[in-house]
């Protein structure tokens, strides 16, 4: 199996060195950049499997770098930020970042986030030809983001569709709310399980009574499952 290459972008050389040592100890190959222009050049030259990208950078800031990378590449990006404001997080994700870590960070957390993002993006590549699941009177297509019930397309927000697709792709498997937050939302929603409950409630309004062969079921005290009878 090929070694994953990580591009570390931060103008603090101590942080770069800390991350480099920690990631290489875990078997990753690394490369470092200390400003935005150098980062963009290395994305082309080094072809990393993932970019750790600080926001406050000389020459071009992290937002600009993220935006320019996304114009040409789908390489996973994890933003590093000393700011904890929701605006920063939302902006990064809207620009195409896959996750973010707030400084000061624990290197173990960074490593866990890297592995989670690589796992998710790897799953996406493997499943590129398997983006649809079908059950009685139900079709969930994640390629076109279409939910079809009784032959009718139902307008469904992206996260609702991703949630029902994830559950229906693993029928009869019980997921906790935290697992669903991690695997469907994929970033820092930890601790707010109401997000899952609200999305399940809305899905139930669309799917209630459609078929007696499957059901979006609550497993009390645990979480949810897509039950197939």
JSON list of N, CA and C in Angstrom, two decimals, residues 8-36:
[
{"chain": "A", "resi": 8, "resn": "UNK", "atom": "N", "xyz": [2.20, 20.02, 4.78]},
{"chain": "A", "resi": 8, "resn": "UNK", "atom": "CA", "xyz": [1.96, 20.82, 5.98]},
{"chain": "A", "resi": 8, "resn": "UNK", "atom": "C", "xyz": [2.26, 22.29, 5.64]},
{"chain": "A", "resi": 9, "resn": "UNK", "atom": "N", "xyz": [1.27, 23.17, 5.81]},
{"chain": "A", "resi": 9, "resn": "UNK", "atom": "CA", "xyz": [1.45, 24.58, 5.46]},
{"chain": "A", "resi": 9, "resn": "UNK", "atom": "C", "xyz": [1.21, 25.44, 6.70]},
{"chain": "A", "resi": 10, "resn": "UNK", "atom": "N", "xyz": [2.29, 26.05, 7.21]},
{"chain": "A", "resi": 10, "resn": "UNK", "atom": "CA", "xyz": [2.18, 26.92, 8.39]},
{"chain": "A", "resi": 10, "resn": "UNK", "atom": "C", "xyz": [3.42, 27.80, 8.42]},
{"chain": "A", "resi": 11, "resn": "UNK", "atom": "N", "xyz": [3.25, 29.09, 8.76]},
{"chain": "A", "resi": 11, "resn": "UNK", "atom": "CA", "xyz": [4.42, 29.97, 8.78]},
{"chain": "A", "resi": 11, "resn": "UNK", "atom": "C", "xyz": [5.23, 29.82, 10.07]},
{"chain": "A", "resi": 12, "resn": "UNK", "atom": "N", "xyz": [4.72, 29.03, 11.01]},
{"chain": "A", "resi": 12, "resn": "UNK", "atom": "CA", "xyz": [5.45, 28.73, 12.25]},
{"chain": "A", "resi": 12, "resn": "UNK", "atom": "C", "xyz": [6.26, 27.45, 12.02]},
{"chain": "A", "resi": 13, "resn": "UNK", "atom": "N", "xyz": [7.57, 27.61, 11.89]},
{"chain": "A", "resi": 13, "resn": "UNK", "atom": "CA", "xyz": [8.41, 26.45, 11.58]},
{"chain": "A", "resi": 13, "resn": "UNK", "atom": "C", "xyz": [8.39, 25.41, 12.69]},
{"chain": "A", "resi": 14, "resn": "UNK", "atom": "N", "xyz": [8.20, 25.84, 13.93]},
{"chain": "A", "resi": 14, "resn": "UNK", "atom": "CA", "xyz": [8.13, 24.89, 15.04]},
{"chain": "A", "resi": 14, "resn": "UNK", "atom": "C", "xyz": [6.90, 23.98, 14.91]},
{"chain": "A", "resi": 15, "resn": "UNK", "atom": "N", "xyz": [5.76, 24.57, 14.51]},
{"chain": "A", "resi": 15, "resn": "UNK", "atom": "CA", "xyz": [4.55, 23.77, 14.32]},
{"chain": "A", "resi": 15, "resn": "UNK", "atom": "C", "xyz": [4.75, 22.79, 13.17]},
{"chain": "A", "resi": 16, "resn": "UNK", "atom": "N", "xyz": [5.34, 23.26, 12.08]},
{"chain": "A", "resi": 16, "resn": "UNK", "atom": "CA", "xyz": [5.62, 22.38, 10.94]},
{"chain": "A", "resi": 16, "resn": "UNK", "atom": "C", "xyz": [6.49, 21.20, 11.35]},
{"chain": "A", "resi": 17, "resn": "UNK", "atom": "N", "xyz": [7.53, 21.50, 12.12]},
{"chain": "A", "resi": 17, "resn": "UNK", "atom": "CA", "xyz": [8.46, 20.44, 12.53]},
{"chain": "A", "resi": 17, "resn": "UNK", "atom": "C", "xyz": [7.78, 19.45, 13.47]},
{"chain": "A", "resi": 18, "resn": "UNK", "atom": "N", "xyz": [6.97, 19.97, 14.39]},
{"chain": "A", "resi": 18, "resn": "UNK", "atom": "CA", "xyz": [6.23, 19.09, 15.32]},
{"chain": "A", "resi": 18, "resn": "UNK", "atom": "C", "xyz": [5.31, 18.14, 14.54]},
{"chain": "A", "resi": 19, "resn": "UNK", "atom": "N", "xyz": [4.55, 18.70, 13.62]},
{"chain": "A", "resi": 19, "resn": "UNK", "atom": "CA", "xyz": [3.63, 17.88, 12.83]},
{"chain": "A", "resi": 19, "resn": "UNK", "atom": "C", "xyz": [4.40, 16.91, 11.94]},
{"chain": "A", "resi": 20, "resn": "UNK", "atom": "N", "xyz": [5.48, 17.38, 11.35]},
{"chain": "A", "resi": 20, "resn": "UNK", "atom": "CA", "xyz": [6.29, 16.51, 10.47]},
{"chain": "A", "resi": 20, "resn": "UNK", "atom": "C", "xyz": [6.79, 15.28, 11.23]},
{"chain": "A", "resi": 21, "resn": "UNK", "atom": "N", "xyz": [7.38, 15.52, 12.40]},
{"chain": "A", "resi": 21, "resn": "UNK", "atom": "CA", "xyz": [7.92, 14.41, 13.21]},
{"chain": "A", "resi": 21, "resn": "UNK", "atom": "C", "xyz": [6.82, 13.43, 13.61]},
{"chain": "A", "resi": 22, "resn": "UNK", "atom": "N", "xyz": [5.69, 13.99, 14.03]},
{"chain": "A", "resi": 22, "resn": "UNK", "atom": "CA", "xyz": [4.59, 13.14, 14.52]},
{"chain": "A", "resi": 22, "resn": "UNK", "atom": "C", "xyz": [3.99, 12.32, 13.39]},
{"chain": "A", "resi": 23, "resn": "UNK", "atom": "N", "xyz": [3.80, 12.94, 12.21]},
{"chain": "A", "resi": 23, "resn": "UNK", "atom": "CA", "xyz": [3.19, 12.24, 11.08]},
{"chain": "A", "resi": 23, "resn": "UNK", "atom": "C", "xyz": [4.14, 11.20, 10.50]},
{"chain": "A", "resi": 24, "resn": "UNK", "atom": "N", "xyz": [5.43, 11.54, 10.41]},
{"chain": "A", "resi": 24, "resn": "UNK", "atom": "CA", "xyz": [6.38, 10.58, 9.86]},
{"chain": "A", "resi": 24, "resn": "UNK", "atom": "C", "xyz": [6.56, 9.38, 10.80]},
{"chain": "A", "resi": 25, "resn": "UNK", "atom": "N", "xyz": [6.46, 9.64, 12.08]},
{"chain": "A", "resi": 25, "resn": "UNK", "atom": "CA", "xyz": [6.53, 8.54, 13.06]},
{"chain": "A", "resi": 25, "resn": "UNK", "atom": "C", "xyz": [5.37, 7.57, 12.84]},
{"chain": "A", "resi": 26, "resn": "UNK", "atom": "N", "xyz": [4.23, 8.10, 12.36]},
{"chain": "A", "resi": 26, "resn": "UNK", "atom": "CA", "xyz": [3.06, 7.25, 12.13]},
{"chain": "A", "resi": 26, "resn": "UNK", "atom": "C", "xyz": [3.03, 6.67, 10.72]},
{"chain": "A", "resi": 27, "resn": "UNK", "atom": "N", "xyz": [4.10, 6.90, 9.93]},
{"chain": "A", "resi": 27, "resn": "UNK", "atom": "CA", "xyz": [4.20, 6.27, 8.62]},
{"chain": "A", "resi": 27, "resn": "UNK", "atom": "C", "xyz": [3.83, 7.12, 7.43]},
{"chain": "A", "resi": 28, "resn": "UNK", "atom": "N", "xyz": [3.49, 8.41, 7.67]},
{"chain": "A", "resi": 28, "resn": "UNK", "atom": "CA", "xyz": [3.18, 9.29, 6.55]},
{"chain": "A", "resi": 28, "resn": "UNK", "atom": "C", "xyz": [4.46, 9.88, 5.96]},
{"chain": "A", "resi": 29, "resn": "UNK", "atom": "N", "xyz": [4.38, 10.27, 4.70]},
{"chain": "A", "resi": 29, "resn": "UNK", "atom": "CA", "xyz": [5.45, 11.05, 4.07]},
{"chain": "A", "resi": 29, "resn": "UNK", "atom": "C", "xyz": [5.00, 12.51, 4.12]},
{"chain": "A", "resi": 30, "resn": "UNK", "atom": "N", "xyz": [5.93, 13.44, 4.38]},
{"chain": "A", "resi": 30, "resn": "UNK", "atom": "CA", "xyz": [5.52, 14.84, 4.54]},
{"chain": "A", "resi": 30, "resn": "UNK", "atom": "C", "xyz": [6.37, 15.80, 3.71]},
{"chain": "A", "resi": 31, "resn": "UNK", "atom": "N", "xyz": [5.80, 16.98, 3.51]},
{"chain": "A", "resi": 31, "resn": "UNK", "atom": "CA", "xyz": [6.48, 18.09, 2.87]},
{"chain": "A", "resi": 31, "resn": "UNK", "atom": "C", "xyz": [5.94, 19.35, 3.54]},
{"chain": "A", "resi": 32, "resn": "UNK", "atom": "N", "xyz": [6.75, 20.41, 3.66]},
{"chain": "A", "resi": 32, "resn": "UNK", "atom": "CA", "xyz": [6.30, 21.60, 4.37]},
{"chain": "A", "resi": 32, "resn": "UNK", "atom": "C", "xyz": [6.40, 22.84, 3.49]},
{"chain": "A", "resi": 33, "resn": "UNK", "atom": "N", "xyz": [5.49, 23.78, 3.73]},
{"chain": "A", "resi": 33, "resn": "UNK", "atom": "CA", "xyz": [5.51, 25.09, 3.08]},
{"chain": "A", "resi": 33, "resn": "UNK", "atom": "C", "xyz": [5.24, 26.14, 4.14]},
{"chain": "A", "resi": 34, "resn": "UNK", "atom": "N", "xyz": [5.86, 27.31, 4.00]},
{"chain": "A", "resi": 34, "resn": "UNK", "atom": "CA", "xyz": [5.76, 28.35, 5.03]},
{"chain": "A", "resi": 34, "resn": "UNK", "atom": "C", "xyz": [4.99, 29.59, 4.57]},
{"chain": "A", "resi": 35, "resn": "UNK", "atom": "N", "xyz": [4.52, 29.60, 3.32]},
{"chain": "A", "resi": 35, "resn": "UNK", "atom": "CA", "xyz": [3.68, 30.70, 2.87]},
{"chain": "A", "resi": 35, "resn": "UNK", "atom": "C", "xyz": [2.71, 30.18, 1.81]},
{"chain": "A", "resi": 36, "resn": "UNK", "atom": "N", "xyz": [1.72, 31.00, 1.48]},
{"chain": "A", "resi": 36, "resn": "UNK", "atom": "CA", "xyz": [0.66, 30.56, 0.57]},
{"chain": "A", "resi": 36, "resn": "UNK", "atom": "C", "xyz": [1.12, 30.25, -0.83]}
]
